[in-house]
Amino acid sequence: MEFVKHPTGKLAYRSFGSGSEVWIFFHGYGQNYQDLLAFDKLRTPKQRFLFVDLIYHGQSSWNSSEKALKKEEWKAILLSLLQQESIDTFHLVGYSMGGKFALLSYELLPERISSLSLLAPDGIKTGLWYSISNYPNSIQPIFKQVVFRPQRFFTLVDGLKTTGLLQKSLVKFVKTQLETRSKRAQAYLVWKVLGGINLQLGTIIRQLRQRPIPVTVFLGEFDRMVSPKNLERFTSKVPQLILVQLPVGHGQLIAATVSYLQQT
């Protein structure tokens, strides 16, 4: 692993290839860089792929859970990575929470980014259960109880599933993300440090219209958390955007996207 060091922590990443065309990949919540390595099958000799561990994932670290990430700090970290790797312009790929960080990076450095590929991106409009990093500060006491005393919460979730108020796929997602104490602690830390990041969608849309780089959004047909309707506010206002729906759920979207790109 290689690292970008910053006063607030460090960002870990792996680099593959030595071409001049650079692609940077951001994984989803609860994952690490390895979950996107399937994309390396697509790399050509002219390309270089950088797979990043996001904060509180993999080997990336943050010095204090009491210090929330600010946009200017993310920009400084990203600029340090570009300088360290001698990168001028680059393409961005983000899955789930990584899609939010891809959009954030574009918001901050639009002139450096050559294309955006977003797989079920967070940060636009997604379901309450899914957007762990977007919960408001006002629910801190409730969320802390869920993380450290989860049994009552799981009983409630099971009850909502039984009455039909929660879909089975959403219940499975929630339980998978919070099934162990370490996962619940990770959820709490991610929420505390990353929860204050909100995308300026109006700014992003305006930038994409003024400088129309390629934008592709991949969605799973059976994804109950990120749907075309949820993203319509964004997708309908970017003329060059291509929307691709694949016959999978949220968890299978990475593999399905790689397979789709191999065939096109």
mmCIF file of C-alpha atoms in Angstrom:
data_model
loop_
_atom_site.group_PDB
_atom_site.id
_atom_site.type_symbol
_atom_site.label_atom_id
_atom_site.label_comp_id
_atom_site.label_asym_id
_atom_site.label_seq_id
_atom_site.Cartn_x
_atom_site.Cartn_y
_atom_site.Cartn_z
ATOM 1 C CA MET A 1 0.000 0.000 0.000
ATOM 2 C CA GLU A 2 0.986 3.602 -0.585
ATOM 3 C CA PHE A 3 -0.174 6.526 1.527
ATOM 4 C CA VAL A 4 -1.016 10.202 1.235
ATOM 5 C CA LYS A 5 -0.318 11.841 4.588
ATOM 6 C CA HIS A 6 -2.307 14.800 5.899
ATOM 7 C CA PRO A 7 -2.375 16.488 9.353
ATOM 8 C CA THR A 8 -5.793 14.903 9.956
ATOM 9 C CA GLY A 9 -4.826 11.358 8.918
ATOM 10 C CA LYS A 10 -3.686 9.334 5.942
ATOM 11 C CA LEU A 11 -5.261 7.952 2.765
ATOM 12 C CA ALA A 12 -4.180 4.514 1.542
ATOM 13 C CA TYR A 13 -4.217 3.429 -2.094
ATOM 14 C CA ARG A 14 -2.821 0.928 -4.596
ATOM 15 C CA SER A 15 -1.564 1.788 -8.067
ATOM 16 C CA PHE A 16 -1.590 -0.567 -11.068
ATOM 17 C CA GLY A 17 -0.085 0.096 -14.477
ATOM 18 C CA SER A 18 2.127 2.888 -15.748
ATOM 19 C CA GLY A 19 0.126 4.535 -18.537
ATOM 20 C CA SER A 20 -0.529 8.238 -18.849
ATOM 21 C CA GLU A 21 -4.330 7.919 -18.696
ATOM 22 C CA VAL A 22 -5.212 7.815 -14.999
ATOM 23 C CA TRP A 23 -8.353 6.375 -13.431
ATOM 24 C CA ILE A 24 -9.107 6.727 -9.704
ATOM 25 C CA PHE A 25 -11.587 4.374 -7.989
ATOM 26 C CA PHE A 26 -13.591 4.936 -4.772
ATOM 27 C CA HIS A 27 -15.327 1.925 -3.146
ATOM 28 C CA GLY A 28 -18.567 1.772 -1.167
ATOM 29 C CA TYR A 29 -19.361 1.837 2.536
ATOM 30 C CA GLY A 30 -17.985 -1.151 4.454
ATOM 31 C CA GLN A 31 -15.609 -2.098 1.645
ATOM 32 C CA ASN A 32 -11.978 -1.384 0.756
ATOM 33 C CA TYR A 33 -9.982 -0.935 -2.442
ATOM 34 C CA GLN A 34 -9.985 -4.690 -3.119
ATOM 35 C CA ASP A 35 -13.732 -4.666 -3.754
ATOM 36 C CA LEU A 36 -13.160 -2.693 -6.953
ATOM 37 C CA LEU A 37 -10.182 -4.672 -8.258
ATOM 38 C CA ALA A 38 -12.463 -6.394 -10.774
ATOM 39 C CA PHE A 39 -12.141 -3.182 -12.802
ATOM 40 C CA ASP A 40 -8.449 -3.912 -13.301
ATOM 41 C CA LYS A 41 -9.499 -6.479 -15.918
ATOM 42 C CA LEU A 42 -10.376 -3.496 -18.126
ATOM 43 C CA ARG A 43 -7.017 -1.719 -17.837
ATOM 44 C CA THR A 44 -5.050 -1.234 -21.057
ATOM 45 C CA PRO A 45 -1.281 -0.557 -21.389
ATOM 46 C CA LYS A 46 -1.925 3.172 -21.767
ATOM 47 C CA GLN A 47 -3.817 3.342 -18.463
ATOM 48 C CA ARG A 48 -2.939 3.580 -14.783
ATOM 49 C CA PHE A 49 -5.522 2.638 -12.138
ATOM 50 C CA LEU A 50 -5.453 3.943 -8.544
ATOM 51 C CA PHE A 51 -7.720 2.167 -6.038
ATOM 52 C CA VAL A 52 -8.299 4.207 -2.875
ATOM 53 C CA ASP A 53 -9.308 3.184 0.665
ATOM 54 C CA LEU A 54 -11.775 5.805 1.886
ATOM 55 C CA ILE A 55 -11.574 7.207 5.420
ATOM 56 C CA TYR A 56 -12.240 4.575 8.147
ATOM 57 C CA HIS A 57 -11.976 1.832 5.528
ATOM 58 C CA GLY A 58 -9.078 -0.482 4.710
ATOM 59 C CA GLN A 59 -5.795 1.077 5.778
ATOM 60 C CA SER A 60 -6.884 4.713 5.614
ATOM 61 C CA SER A 61 -7.083 6.452 8.986
ATOM 62 C CA TRP A 62 -8.406 9.599 10.643
ATOM 63 C CA ASN A 63 -6.760 11.053 13.721
ATOM 64 C CA SER A 64 -9.837 12.147 15.674
ATOM 65 C CA SER A 65 -13.445 11.020 15.473
ATOM 66 C CA GLU A 66 -14.387 14.376 17.018
ATOM 67 C CA LYS A 67 -13.127 16.206 13.934
ATOM 68 C CA ALA A 68 -15.517 16.010 10.998
ATOM 69 C CA LEU A 69 -14.107 15.980 7.476
ATOM 70 C CA LYS A 70 -14.408 19.356 5.747
ATOM 71 C CA LYS A 71 -14.564 19.838 2.004
ATOM 72 C CA GLU A 72 -11.356 21.867 1.964
ATOM 73 C CA GLU A 73 -9.573 19.010 3.760
ATOM 74 C CA TRP A 74 -10.749 16.469 1.209
ATOM 75 C CA LYS A 75 -9.574 18.819 -1.548
ATOM 76 C CA ALA A 76 -6.149 19.126 0.101
ATOM 77 C CA ILE A 77 -5.871 15.339 0.456
ATOM 78 C CA LEU A 78 -6.854 14.817 -3.161
ATOM 79 C CA LEU A 79 -4.403 17.458 -4.396
ATOM 80 C CA SER A 80 -1.636 15.794 -2.370
ATOM 81 C CA LEU A 81 -2.441 12.462 -4.035
ATOM 82 C CA LEU A 82 -2.321 14.056 -7.495
ATOM 83 C CA GLN A 83 0.988 15.751 -6.725
ATOM 84 C CA GLN A 84 2.494 12.598 -5.214
ATOM 85 C CA GLU A 85 1.553 10.553 -8.297
ATOM 86 C CA SER A 86 2.317 13.333 -10.833
ATOM 87 C CA ILE A 87 -1.273 13.352 -12.108
ATOM 88 C CA ASP A 88 -2.678 16.237 -14.099
ATOM 89 C CA THR A 89 -6.140 15.124 -15.253
ATOM 90 C CA PHE A 90 -7.901 11.875 -14.396
ATOM 91 C CA HIS A 91 -11.083 9.829 -14.714
ATOM 92 C CA LEU A 92 -13.185 9.011 -11.641
ATOM 93 C CA VAL A 93 -15.140 5.858 -10.804
ATOM 94 C CA GLY A 94 -17.213 5.596 -7.630
ATOM 95 C CA TYR A 95 -19.531 2.921 -6.243
ATOM 96 C CA SER A 96 -22.205 3.657 -3.634
ATOM 97 C CA MET A 97 -20.589 5.903 -0.976
ATOM 98 C CA GLY A 98 -17.605 6.142 -3.326
ATOM 99 C CA GLY A 99 -19.956 7.706 -5.857
ATOM 100 C CA LYS A 100 -20.583 10.506 -3.396
ATOM 101 C CA PHE A 101 -16.839 11.037 -3.024
ATOM 102 C CA ALA A 102 -16.434 11.011 -6.800
ATOM 103 C CA LEU A 103 -19.075 13.738 -7.118
ATOM 104 C CA LEU A 104 -17.501 15.666 -4.233
ATOM 105 C CA SER A 105 -14.107 15.474 -5.930
ATOM 106 C CA TYR A 106 -15.649 16.744 -9.154
ATOM 107 C CA GLU A 107 -17.363 19.577 -7.287
ATOM 108 C CA LEU A 108 -13.996 20.666 -5.862
ATOM 109 C CA LEU A 109 -11.730 20.020 -8.880
ATOM 110 C CA PRO A 110 -13.903 20.048 -12.020
ATOM 111 C CA GLU A 111 -11.094 21.167 -14.327
ATOM 112 C CA ARG A 112 -8.952 18.140 -13.405
ATOM 113 C CA ILE A 113 -11.537 15.419 -14.080
ATOM 114 C CA SER A 114 -11.972 13.912 -17.557
ATOM 115 C CA SER A 115 -15.004 11.671 -16.949
ATOM 116 C CA LEU A 116 -17.317 10.377 -14.227
ATOM 117 C CA SER A 117 -18.538 6.795 -13.887
ATOM 118 C CA LEU A 118 -20.986 6.407 -10.993
ATOM 119 C CA LEU A 119 -22.335 3.075 -9.760
ATOM 120 C CA ALA A 120 -25.483 3.486 -7.622
ATOM 121 C CA PRO A 121 -24.056 6.735 -6.215
ATOM 122 C CA ASP A 122 -24.860 7.964 -2.744
ATOM 123 C CA GLY A 123 -25.189 11.671 -1.996
ATOM 124 C CA ILE A 124 -27.983 12.568 -4.414
ATOM 125 C CA LYS A 125 -31.086 10.946 -2.975
ATOM 126 C CA THR A 126 -31.129 7.501 -1.432
ATOM 127 C CA GLY A 127 -33.112 5.651 1.197
ATOM 128 C CA LEU A 128 -32.772 6.532 4.886
ATOM 129 C CA TRP A 129 -31.356 3.115 5.810
ATOM 130 C CA TYR A 130 -28.788 3.268 3.030
ATOM 131 C CA SER A 131 -27.294 6.730 3.565
ATOM 132 C CA ILE A 132 -25.341 5.991 6.732
ATOM 133 C CA SER A 133 -22.955 8.898 6.157
ATOM 134 C CA ASN A 134 -25.836 11.366 5.697
ATOM 135 C CA TYR A 135 -27.687 11.058 9.012
ATOM 136 C CA PRO A 136 -28.235 14.473 10.691
ATOM 137 C CA ASN A 137 -26.476 15.353 13.956
ATOM 138 C CA SER A 138 -29.811 15.578 15.778
ATOM 139 C CA ILE A 139 -30.144 11.772 15.849
ATOM 140 C CA GLN A 140 -26.738 11.193 17.496
ATOM 141 C CA PRO A 141 -28.179 9.761 20.748
ATOM 142 C CA ILE A 142 -30.445 7.366 18.825
ATOM 143 C CA PHE A 143 -27.735 6.256 16.428
ATOM 144 C CA LYS A 144 -25.288 5.738 19.286
ATOM 145 C CA GLN A 145 -27.811 3.443 20.983
ATOM 146 C CA VAL A 146 -28.253 1.480 17.753
ATOM 147 C CA VAL A 147 -24.504 1.031 17.408
ATOM 148 C CA PHE A 148 -23.685 -0.014 20.939
ATOM 149 C CA ARG A 149 -26.994 -1.594 22.055
ATOM 150 C CA PRO A 150 -28.435 -2.973 18.827
ATOM 151 C CA GLN A 151 -30.814 -5.730 19.959
ATOM 152 C CA ARG A 152 -33.852 -3.481 20.419
ATOM 153 C CA PHE A 153 -33.196 -1.939 17.004
ATOM 154 C CA PHE A 154 -32.942 -5.337 15.306
ATOM 155 C CA THR A 155 -36.233 -6.381 16.945
ATOM 156 C CA LEU A 156 -37.880 -3.241 15.560
ATOM 157 C CA VAL A 157 -36.469 -3.890 12.065
ATOM 158 C CA ASP A 158 -37.748 -7.479 12.127
ATOM 159 C CA GLY A 159 -41.167 -6.221 13.174
ATOM 160 C CA LEU A 160 -41.304 -3.712 10.330
ATOM 161 C CA LYS A 161 -40.336 -6.474 7.904
ATOM 162 C CA THR A 162 -43.100 -8.727 9.225
ATOM 163 C CA THR A 163 -45.724 -6.003 8.724
ATOM 164 C CA GLY A 164 -44.447 -5.259 5.224
ATOM 165 C CA LEU A 165 -43.208 -1.755 6.039
ATOM 166 C CA LEU A 166 -39.605 -2.720 5.254
ATOM 167 C CA GLN A 167 -38.517 -4.816 2.284
ATOM 168 C CA LYS A 168 -36.483 -7.957 2.951
ATOM 169 C CA SER A 169 -33.570 -6.625 0.880
ATOM 170 C CA LEU A 170 -33.349 -3.485 3.013
ATOM 171 C CA VAL A 171 -33.483 -5.485 6.237
ATOM 172 C CA LYS A 172 -30.693 -7.731 4.975
ATOM 173 C CA PHE A 173 -28.609 -4.680 4.024
ATOM 174 C CA VAL A 174 -29.042 -3.024 7.421
ATOM 175 C CA LYS A 175 -28.252 -6.197 9.372
ATOM 176 C CA THR A 176 -25.201 -6.951 7.238
ATOM 177 C CA GLN A 177 -23.803 -3.452 7.848
ATOM 178 C CA LEU A 178 -24.416 -3.613 11.616
ATOM 179 C CA GLU A 179 -24.015 -7.329 12.412
ATOM 180 C CA THR A 180 -20.841 -7.076 14.543
ATOM 181 C CA ARG A 181 -19.628 -4.589 17.117
ATOM 182 C CA SER A 182 -16.689 -3.574 14.881
ATOM 183 C CA LYS A 183 -19.037 -2.920 11.958
ATOM 184 C CA ARG A 184 -21.350 -0.885 14.181
ATOM 185 C CA ALA A 185 -18.390 1.125 15.477
ATOM 186 C CA GLN A 186 -17.283 1.749 11.893
ATOM 187 C CA ALA A 187 -20.781 2.948 10.990
ATOM 188 C CA TYR A 188 -20.743 5.367 13.926
ATOM 189 C CA LEU A 189 -17.294 6.743 13.085
ATOM 190 C CA VAL A 190 -18.108 7.121 9.384
ATOM 191 C CA TRP A 191 -21.282 8.972 10.291
ATOM 192 C CA LYS A 192 -19.494 11.299 12.757
ATOM 193 C CA VAL A 193 -16.604 12.163 10.424
ATOM 194 C CA LEU A 194 -18.281 12.096 6.998
ATOM 195 C CA GLY A 195 -21.880 12.953 7.876
ATOM 196 C CA GLY A 196 -21.428 16.696 7.430
ATOM 197 C CA ILE A 197 -20.433 16.439 3.770
ATOM 198 C CA ASN A 198 -23.268 17.598 1.530
ATOM 199 C CA LEU A 199 -22.933 17.860 -2.231
ATOM 200 C CA GLN A 200 -23.784 21.099 -4.013
ATOM 201 C CA LEU A 201 -25.750 19.395 -6.769
ATOM 202 C CA GLY A 202 -26.687 22.674 -8.441
ATOM 203 C CA THR A 203 -23.015 23.577 -8.749
ATOM 204 C CA ILE A 204 -22.095 20.108 -10.034
ATOM 205 C CA ILE A 205 -24.857 20.163 -12.649
ATOM 206 C CA ARG A 206 -23.886 23.652 -13.802
ATOM 207 C CA GLN A 207 -20.221 22.616 -14.125
ATOM 208 C CA LEU A 208 -21.160 19.508 -16.122
ATOM 209 C CA ARG A 209 -23.313 21.566 -18.478
ATOM 210 C CA GLN A 210 -20.645 24.219 -18.976
ATOM 211 C CA ARG A 211 -17.899 21.663 -19.578
ATOM 212 C CA PRO A 212 -19.637 18.494 -20.779
ATOM 213 C CA ILE A 213 -17.293 15.661 -19.831
ATOM 214 C CA PRO A 214 -18.646 12.091 -20.262
ATOM 215 C CA VAL A 215 -20.868 10.950 -17.375
ATOM 216 C CA THR A 216 -22.180 7.396 -17.045
ATOM 217 C CA VAL A 217 -24.462 6.200 -14.241
ATOM 218 C CA PHE A 218 -24.878 2.463 -13.651
ATOM 219 C CA LEU A 219 -27.884 1.257 -11.658
ATOM 220 C CA GLY A 220 -29.168 -2.164 -10.632
ATOM 221 C CA GLU A 221 -32.669 -2.950 -11.848
ATOM 222 C CA PHE A 222 -33.452 -4.665 -8.521
ATOM 223 C CA ASP A 223 -31.667 -2.135 -6.309
ATOM 224 C CA ARG A 224 -34.157 -0.973 -3.659
ATOM 225 C CA MET A 225 -31.851 1.731 -2.336
ATOM 226 C CA VAL A 226 -30.758 3.671 -5.428
ATOM 227 C CA SER A 227 -33.318 3.951 -8.219
ATOM 228 C CA PRO A 228 -33.689 6.032 -11.409
ATOM 229 C CA LYS A 229 -36.459 8.002 -9.698
ATOM 230 C CA ASN A 230 -34.195 8.858 -6.751
ATOM 231 C CA LEU A 231 -31.498 10.181 -9.091
ATOM 232 C CA GLU A 232 -33.805 11.986 -11.523
ATOM 233 C CA ARG A 233 -33.010 15.395 -10.031
ATOM 234 C CA PHE A 234 -29.428 14.864 -11.207
ATOM 235 C CA THR A 235 -29.681 12.647 -14.289
ATOM 236 C CA SER A 236 -32.405 14.676 -16.027
ATOM 237 C CA LYS A 237 -30.324 17.862 -15.949
ATOM 238 C CA VAL A 238 -27.048 16.568 -17.406
ATOM 239 C CA PRO A 239 -27.609 16.260 -21.191
ATOM 240 C CA GLN A 240 -24.533 14.101 -21.910
ATOM 241 C CA LEU A 241 -25.278 11.638 -19.106
ATOM 242 C CA ILE A 242 -25.760 7.992 -20.101
ATOM 243 C CA LEU A 243 -27.885 5.871 -17.761
ATOM 244 C CA VAL A 244 -27.274 2.111 -17.812
ATOM 245 C CA GLN A 245 -29.563 -0.272 -15.920
ATOM 246 C CA LEU A 246 -28.330 -3.796 -15.295
ATOM 247 C CA PRO A 247 -30.436 -6.776 -14.123
ATOM 248 C CA VAL A 248 -28.903 -7.048 -10.632
ATOM 249 C CA GLY A 249 -29.303 -5.757 -7.098
ATOM 250 C CA HIS A 250 -27.101 -3.275 -5.257
ATOM 251 C CA GLY A 251 -24.506 -5.788 -4.096
ATOM 252 C CA GLN A 252 -23.945 -7.308 -7.539
ATOM 253 C CA LEU A 253 -23.543 -4.022 -9.412
ATOM 254 C CA ILE A 254 -19.733 -3.904 -9.473
ATOM 255 C CA ALA A 255 -19.382 -7.313 -11.134
ATOM 256 C CA ALA A 256 -22.259 -6.586 -13.513
ATOM 257 C CA THR A 257 -20.759 -3.248 -14.556
ATOM 258 C CA VAL A 258 -17.359 -4.789 -15.265
ATOM 259 C CA SER A 259 -19.029 -7.538 -17.324
ATOM 260 C CA TYR A 260 -21.048 -4.946 -19.241
ATOM 261 C CA LEU A 261 -17.954 -2.866 -20.014
ATOM 262 C CA GLN A 262 -16.049 -5.935 -21.174
ATOM 263 C CA GLN A 263 -18.750 -6.532 -23.775
ATOM 264 C CA THR A 264 -19.016 -2.962 -25.058
#
